[in-house]
mmCIF file of C-alpha atoms in Angstrom:
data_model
loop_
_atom_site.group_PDB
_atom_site.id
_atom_site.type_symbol
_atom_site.label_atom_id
_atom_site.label_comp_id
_atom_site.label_asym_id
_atom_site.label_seq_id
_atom_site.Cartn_x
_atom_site.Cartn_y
_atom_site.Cartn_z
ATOM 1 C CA UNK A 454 -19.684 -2.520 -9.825
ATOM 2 C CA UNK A 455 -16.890 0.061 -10.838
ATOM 3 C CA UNK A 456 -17.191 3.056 -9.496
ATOM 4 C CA UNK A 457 -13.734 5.024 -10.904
ATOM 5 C CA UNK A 458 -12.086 3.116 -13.538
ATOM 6 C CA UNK A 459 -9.775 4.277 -15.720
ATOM 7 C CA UNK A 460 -8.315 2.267 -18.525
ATOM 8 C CA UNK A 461 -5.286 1.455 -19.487
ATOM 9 C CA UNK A 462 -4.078 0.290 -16.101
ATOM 10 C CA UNK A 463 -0.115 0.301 -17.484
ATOM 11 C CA UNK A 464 1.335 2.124 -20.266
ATOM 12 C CA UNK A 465 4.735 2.015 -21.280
ATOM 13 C CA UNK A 466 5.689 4.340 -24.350
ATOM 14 C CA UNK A 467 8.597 6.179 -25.203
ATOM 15 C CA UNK A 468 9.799 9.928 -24.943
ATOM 16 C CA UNK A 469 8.201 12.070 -27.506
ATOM 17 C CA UNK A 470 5.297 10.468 -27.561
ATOM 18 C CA UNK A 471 1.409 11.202 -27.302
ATOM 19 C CA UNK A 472 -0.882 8.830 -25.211
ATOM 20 C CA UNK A 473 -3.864 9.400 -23.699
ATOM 21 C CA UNK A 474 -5.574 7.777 -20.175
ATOM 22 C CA UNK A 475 -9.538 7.469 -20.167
ATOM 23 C CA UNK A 476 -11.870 7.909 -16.788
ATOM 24 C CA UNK A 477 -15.075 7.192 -16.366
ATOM 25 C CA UNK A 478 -17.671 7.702 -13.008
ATOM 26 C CA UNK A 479 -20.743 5.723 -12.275
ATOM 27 C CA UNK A 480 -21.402 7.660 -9.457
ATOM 28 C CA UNK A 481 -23.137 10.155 -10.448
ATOM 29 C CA UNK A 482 -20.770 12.330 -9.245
ATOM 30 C CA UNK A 483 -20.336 15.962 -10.975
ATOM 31 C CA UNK A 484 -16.783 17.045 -10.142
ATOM 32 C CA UNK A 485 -13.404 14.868 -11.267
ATOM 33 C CA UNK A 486 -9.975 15.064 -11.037
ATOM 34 C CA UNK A 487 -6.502 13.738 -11.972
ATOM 35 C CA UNK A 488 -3.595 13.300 -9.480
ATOM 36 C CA UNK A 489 -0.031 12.185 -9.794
ATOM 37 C CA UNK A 490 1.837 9.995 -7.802
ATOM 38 C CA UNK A 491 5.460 9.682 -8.031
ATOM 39 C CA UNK A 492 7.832 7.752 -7.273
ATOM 40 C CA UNK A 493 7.994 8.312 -3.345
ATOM 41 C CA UNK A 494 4.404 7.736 -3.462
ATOM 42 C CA UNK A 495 3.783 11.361 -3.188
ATOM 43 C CA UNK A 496 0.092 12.364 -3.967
ATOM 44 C CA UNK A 497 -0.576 15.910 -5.885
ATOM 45 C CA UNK A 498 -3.913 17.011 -7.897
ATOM 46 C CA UNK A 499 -3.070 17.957 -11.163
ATOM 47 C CA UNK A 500 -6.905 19.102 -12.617
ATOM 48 C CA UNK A 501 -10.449 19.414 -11.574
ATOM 49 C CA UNK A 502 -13.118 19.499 -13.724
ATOM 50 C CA UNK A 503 -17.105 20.007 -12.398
ATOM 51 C CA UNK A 504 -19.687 19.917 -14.677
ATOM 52 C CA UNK A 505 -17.178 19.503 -17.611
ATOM 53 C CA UNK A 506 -15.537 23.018 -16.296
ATOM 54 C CA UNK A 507 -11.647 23.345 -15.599
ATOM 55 C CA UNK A 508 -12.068 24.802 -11.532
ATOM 56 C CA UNK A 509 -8.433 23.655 -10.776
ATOM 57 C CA UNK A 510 -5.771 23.908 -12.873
ATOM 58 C CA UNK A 511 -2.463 22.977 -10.655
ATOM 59 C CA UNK A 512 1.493 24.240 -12.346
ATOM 60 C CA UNK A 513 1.351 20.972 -14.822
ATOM 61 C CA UNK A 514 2.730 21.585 -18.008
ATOM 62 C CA UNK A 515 0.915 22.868 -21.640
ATOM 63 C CA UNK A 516 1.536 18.917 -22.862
ATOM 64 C CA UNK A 517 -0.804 17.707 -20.199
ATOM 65 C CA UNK A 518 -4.376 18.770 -21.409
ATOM 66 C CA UNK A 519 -7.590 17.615 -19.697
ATOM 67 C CA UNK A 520 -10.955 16.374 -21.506
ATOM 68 C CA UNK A 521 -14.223 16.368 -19.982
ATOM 69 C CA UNK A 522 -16.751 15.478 -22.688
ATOM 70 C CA UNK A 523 -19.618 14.740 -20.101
ATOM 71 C CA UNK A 524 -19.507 15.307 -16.185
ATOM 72 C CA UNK A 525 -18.656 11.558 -16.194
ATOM 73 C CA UNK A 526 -15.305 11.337 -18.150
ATOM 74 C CA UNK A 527 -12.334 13.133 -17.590
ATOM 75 C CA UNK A 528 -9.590 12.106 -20.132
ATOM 76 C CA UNK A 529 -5.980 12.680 -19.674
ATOM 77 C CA UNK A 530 -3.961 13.303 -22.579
ATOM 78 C CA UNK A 531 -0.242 14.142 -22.747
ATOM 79 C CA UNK A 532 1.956 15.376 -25.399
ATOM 80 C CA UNK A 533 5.775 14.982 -26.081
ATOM 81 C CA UNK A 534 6.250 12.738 -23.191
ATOM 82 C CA UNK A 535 9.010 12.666 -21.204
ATOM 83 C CA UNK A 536 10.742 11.013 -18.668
ATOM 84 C CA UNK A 537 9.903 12.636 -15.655
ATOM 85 C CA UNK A 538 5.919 11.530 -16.591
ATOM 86 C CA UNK A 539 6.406 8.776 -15.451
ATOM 87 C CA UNK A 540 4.166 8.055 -12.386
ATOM 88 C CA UNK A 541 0.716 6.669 -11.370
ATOM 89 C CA UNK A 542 -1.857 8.599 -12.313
ATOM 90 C CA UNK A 543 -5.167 8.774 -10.467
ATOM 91 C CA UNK A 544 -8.493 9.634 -11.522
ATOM 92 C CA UNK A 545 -11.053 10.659 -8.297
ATOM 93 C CA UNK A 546 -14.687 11.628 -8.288
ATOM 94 C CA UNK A 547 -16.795 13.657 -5.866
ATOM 95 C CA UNK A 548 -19.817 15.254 -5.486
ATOM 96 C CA UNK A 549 -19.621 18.256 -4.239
ATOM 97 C CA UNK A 550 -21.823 18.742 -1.079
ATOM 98 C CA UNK A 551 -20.111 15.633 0.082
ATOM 99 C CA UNK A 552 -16.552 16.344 -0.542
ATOM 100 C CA UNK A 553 -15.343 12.709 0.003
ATOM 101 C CA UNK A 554 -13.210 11.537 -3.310
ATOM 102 C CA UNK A 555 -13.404 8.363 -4.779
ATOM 103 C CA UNK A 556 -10.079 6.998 -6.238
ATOM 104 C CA UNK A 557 -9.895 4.959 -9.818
ATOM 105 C CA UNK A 558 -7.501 2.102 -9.634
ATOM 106 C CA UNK A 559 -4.773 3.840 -11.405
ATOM 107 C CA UNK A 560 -2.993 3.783 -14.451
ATOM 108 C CA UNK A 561 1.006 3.201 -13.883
ATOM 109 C CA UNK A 562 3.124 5.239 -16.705
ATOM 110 C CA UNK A 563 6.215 4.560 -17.650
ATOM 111 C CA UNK A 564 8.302 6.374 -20.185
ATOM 112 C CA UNK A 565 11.584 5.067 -21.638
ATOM 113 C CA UNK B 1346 1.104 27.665 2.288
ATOM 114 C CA UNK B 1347 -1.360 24.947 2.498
ATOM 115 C CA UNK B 1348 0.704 21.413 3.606
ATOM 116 C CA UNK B 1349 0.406 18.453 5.273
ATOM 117 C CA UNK B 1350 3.194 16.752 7.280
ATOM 118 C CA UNK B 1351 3.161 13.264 8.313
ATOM 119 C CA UNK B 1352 5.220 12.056 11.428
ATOM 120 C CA UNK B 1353 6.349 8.889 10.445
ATOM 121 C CA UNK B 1354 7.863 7.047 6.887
ATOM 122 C CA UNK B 1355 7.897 3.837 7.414
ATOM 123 C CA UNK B 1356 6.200 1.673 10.949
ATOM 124 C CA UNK B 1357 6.772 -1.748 11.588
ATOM 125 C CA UNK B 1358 4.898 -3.332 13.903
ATOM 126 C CA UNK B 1359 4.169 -7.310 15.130
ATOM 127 C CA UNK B 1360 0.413 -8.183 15.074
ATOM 128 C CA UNK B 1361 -1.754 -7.204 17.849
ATOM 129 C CA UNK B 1362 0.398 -4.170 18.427
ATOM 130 C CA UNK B 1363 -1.515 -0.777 18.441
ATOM 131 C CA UNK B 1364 -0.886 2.344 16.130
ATOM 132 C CA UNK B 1365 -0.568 5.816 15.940
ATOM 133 C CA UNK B 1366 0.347 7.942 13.384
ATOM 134 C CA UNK B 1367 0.710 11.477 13.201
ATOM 135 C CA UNK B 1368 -0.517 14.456 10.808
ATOM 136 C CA UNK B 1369 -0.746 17.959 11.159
ATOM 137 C CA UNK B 1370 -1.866 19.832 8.578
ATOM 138 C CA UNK B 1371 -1.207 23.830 7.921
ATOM 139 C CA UNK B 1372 -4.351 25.540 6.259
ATOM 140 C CA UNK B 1373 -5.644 28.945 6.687
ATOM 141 C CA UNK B 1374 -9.066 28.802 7.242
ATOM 142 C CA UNK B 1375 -11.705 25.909 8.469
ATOM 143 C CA UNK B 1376 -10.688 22.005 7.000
ATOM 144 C CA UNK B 1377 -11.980 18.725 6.120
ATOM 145 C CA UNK B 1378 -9.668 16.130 7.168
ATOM 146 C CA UNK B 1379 -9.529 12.235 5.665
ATOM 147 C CA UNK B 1380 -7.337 9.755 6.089
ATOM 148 C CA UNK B 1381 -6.660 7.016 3.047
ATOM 149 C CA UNK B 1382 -5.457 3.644 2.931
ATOM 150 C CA UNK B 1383 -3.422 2.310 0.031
ATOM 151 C CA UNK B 1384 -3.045 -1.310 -0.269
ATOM 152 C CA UNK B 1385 -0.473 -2.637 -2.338
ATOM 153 C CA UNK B 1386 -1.109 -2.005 -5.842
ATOM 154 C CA UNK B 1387 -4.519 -1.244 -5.165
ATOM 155 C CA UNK B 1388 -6.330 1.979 -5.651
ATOM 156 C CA UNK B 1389 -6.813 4.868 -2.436
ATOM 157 C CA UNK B 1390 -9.815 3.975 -0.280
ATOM 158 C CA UNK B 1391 -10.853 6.321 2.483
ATOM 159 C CA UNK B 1392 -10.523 5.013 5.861
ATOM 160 C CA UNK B 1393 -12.232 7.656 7.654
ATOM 161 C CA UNK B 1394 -13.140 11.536 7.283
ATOM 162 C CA UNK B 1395 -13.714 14.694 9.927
ATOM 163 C CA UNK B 1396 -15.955 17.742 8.371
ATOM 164 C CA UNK B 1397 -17.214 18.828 12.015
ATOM 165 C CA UNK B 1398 -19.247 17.618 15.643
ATOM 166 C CA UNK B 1399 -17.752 14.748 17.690
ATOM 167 C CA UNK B 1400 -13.470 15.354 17.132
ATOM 168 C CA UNK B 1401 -13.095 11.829 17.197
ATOM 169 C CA UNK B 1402 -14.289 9.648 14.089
ATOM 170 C CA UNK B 1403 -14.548 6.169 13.561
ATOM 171 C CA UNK B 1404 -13.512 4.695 10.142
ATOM 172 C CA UNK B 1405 -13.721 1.060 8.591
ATOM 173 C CA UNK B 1406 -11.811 -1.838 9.805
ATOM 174 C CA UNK B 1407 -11.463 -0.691 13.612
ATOM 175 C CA UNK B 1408 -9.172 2.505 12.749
ATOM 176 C CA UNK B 1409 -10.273 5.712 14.224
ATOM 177 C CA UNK B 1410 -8.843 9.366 14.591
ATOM 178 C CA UNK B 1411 -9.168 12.285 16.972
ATOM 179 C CA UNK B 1412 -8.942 16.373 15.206
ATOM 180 C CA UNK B 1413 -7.286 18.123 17.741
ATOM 181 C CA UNK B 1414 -8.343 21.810 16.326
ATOM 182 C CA UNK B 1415 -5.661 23.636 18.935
ATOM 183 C CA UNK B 1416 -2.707 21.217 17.333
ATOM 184 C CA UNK B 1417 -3.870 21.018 13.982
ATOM 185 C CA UNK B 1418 -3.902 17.426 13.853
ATOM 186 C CA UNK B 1419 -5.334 14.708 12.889
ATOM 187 C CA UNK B 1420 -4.041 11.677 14.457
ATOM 188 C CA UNK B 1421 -4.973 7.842 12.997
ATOM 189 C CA UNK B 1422 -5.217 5.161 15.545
ATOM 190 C CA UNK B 1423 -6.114 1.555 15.831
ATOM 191 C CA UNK B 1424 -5.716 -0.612 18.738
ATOM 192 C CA UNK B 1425 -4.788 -4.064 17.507
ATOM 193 C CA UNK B 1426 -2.929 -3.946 14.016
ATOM 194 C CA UNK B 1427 -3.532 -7.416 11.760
ATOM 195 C CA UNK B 1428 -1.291 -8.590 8.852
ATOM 196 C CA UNK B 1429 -3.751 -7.397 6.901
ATOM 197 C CA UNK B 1430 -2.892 -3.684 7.012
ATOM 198 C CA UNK B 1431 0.025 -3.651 5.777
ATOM 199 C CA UNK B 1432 -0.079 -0.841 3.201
ATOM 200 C CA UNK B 1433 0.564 3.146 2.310
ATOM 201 C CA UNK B 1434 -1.629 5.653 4.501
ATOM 202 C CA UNK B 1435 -2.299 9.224 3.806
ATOM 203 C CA UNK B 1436 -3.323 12.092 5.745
ATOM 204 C CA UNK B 1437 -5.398 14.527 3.324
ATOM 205 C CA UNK B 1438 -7.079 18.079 3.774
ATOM 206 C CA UNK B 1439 -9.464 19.940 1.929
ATOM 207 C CA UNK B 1440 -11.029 23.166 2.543
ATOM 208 C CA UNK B 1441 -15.028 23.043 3.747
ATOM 209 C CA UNK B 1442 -16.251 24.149 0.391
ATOM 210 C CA UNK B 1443 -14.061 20.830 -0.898
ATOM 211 C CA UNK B 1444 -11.930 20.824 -3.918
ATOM 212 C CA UNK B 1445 -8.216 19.769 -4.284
ATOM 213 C CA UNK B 1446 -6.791 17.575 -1.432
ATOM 214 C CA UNK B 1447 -3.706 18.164 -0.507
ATOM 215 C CA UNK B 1448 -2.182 14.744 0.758
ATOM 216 C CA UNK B 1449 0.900 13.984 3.467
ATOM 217 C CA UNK B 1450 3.542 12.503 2.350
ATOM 218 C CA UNK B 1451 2.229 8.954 3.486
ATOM 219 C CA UNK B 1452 3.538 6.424 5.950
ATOM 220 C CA UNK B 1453 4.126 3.011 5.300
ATOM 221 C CA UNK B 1454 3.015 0.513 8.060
ATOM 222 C CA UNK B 1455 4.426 -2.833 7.660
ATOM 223 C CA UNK B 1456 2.716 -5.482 9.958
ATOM 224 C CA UNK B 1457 4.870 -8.639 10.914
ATOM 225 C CA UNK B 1458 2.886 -11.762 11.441
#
């Protein structure tokens, strides 16, 4: 049973270009998010979405754009990408009385 | 500014030994505290969690952490280390009504069979 997954798990592509990464909850859960993890392994939130409502919206530049059609997808999709995108990016679930975030496996981005 | 600092980068240990690391976090106002384990090239599973009562918590797989509210910290230990946790561990805060975490910078415990 997946609980986070988030598809694809690698994605190479090439500056300037447009991709998207899908997430999907079978938790139950009504609050997502999306963090980036860099190189150094550093962890940072990027959005949150509850209830398919933007409630954080971290300094991440106008060519990253978050997509909630129901409370259990969050799509990522990025614009113009360049270089410094590339990372892992992690989708997370909670619900919100509980507080604990569950991690996706990741999705490792690389731009060339 | 909200942060949280993690002692060490990188621990190497021999099996059997026991572990510590450190993480103090600066937040204004009251905190849930978590500490994840990243196993290589695996996803972030949470080892343990603090949101209040008893300052020390036990987590999966033996680990366990004390809050120390006067230090701000939020210390993981375990008293026998296996080969098997070898991997990426993060510190993480959050305020009591939840929301963002803000994670360490992780330490990387290496265990030598």
């Amino acid at each position: 049973d997946t609980a986070v997954s988030q598809t694809p798990k690698y994605l190479v592509t090439q500056m300037g270009n447009d991709k998207s990464i899908k997430c999907e909850q079978n938790l139950g859960h009504d609050t997502m998010y999306w963090y980036k993890q860099d190189s150094k392994k550093f962890l940072k939130i990027m959005f949150s979405y509850n209830n398919k409502e933007l409630i954080i919206n971290e300094t991440v530049p106008n060519r990253f754009s978050p997509k909630s059609p129901d409370k259990a997808h969050l799509n990522l999709h990025i614009n113009s990408l360049e270089l410094g995108d590339s990372a892992v990016y992690f989708c997370a679930s909670s619900q919100r009385d509980t507080y604990e975030q569950y991690f996706g496996p990741g999705t490792r981005l690389t731009v060339t | 500014a909200q942060s949280v600092s993690q002692h060490n980068h990188h621990v190497i240990l021999s099996e059997a030994a026991s572990l510590e690391l450190g993480c103090n976090y600066s937040y204004g106002g009251t905190v849930n505290l978590f500490w994840y384990v990243q196993y290589p090239g695996q996803h972030l599973q949470l080892l343990l969690k603090y949101f209040s009562g008893d300052p020390l918590v036990k987590g999966i797989k033996g680990f366990e952490a004390e809050f120390i509210k006067s230090k701000f910290s939020f210390n993981l230990r375990k008293p026998s280390v296996q080969w098997s946790d070898t991997a990426e561990y993060f510190c993480a805060v959050t305020s009591i009504q939840g929301g963002k975490l803000i994670f360490g910078q992780g330490t990387e415990l290496s265990v030598k069979p």
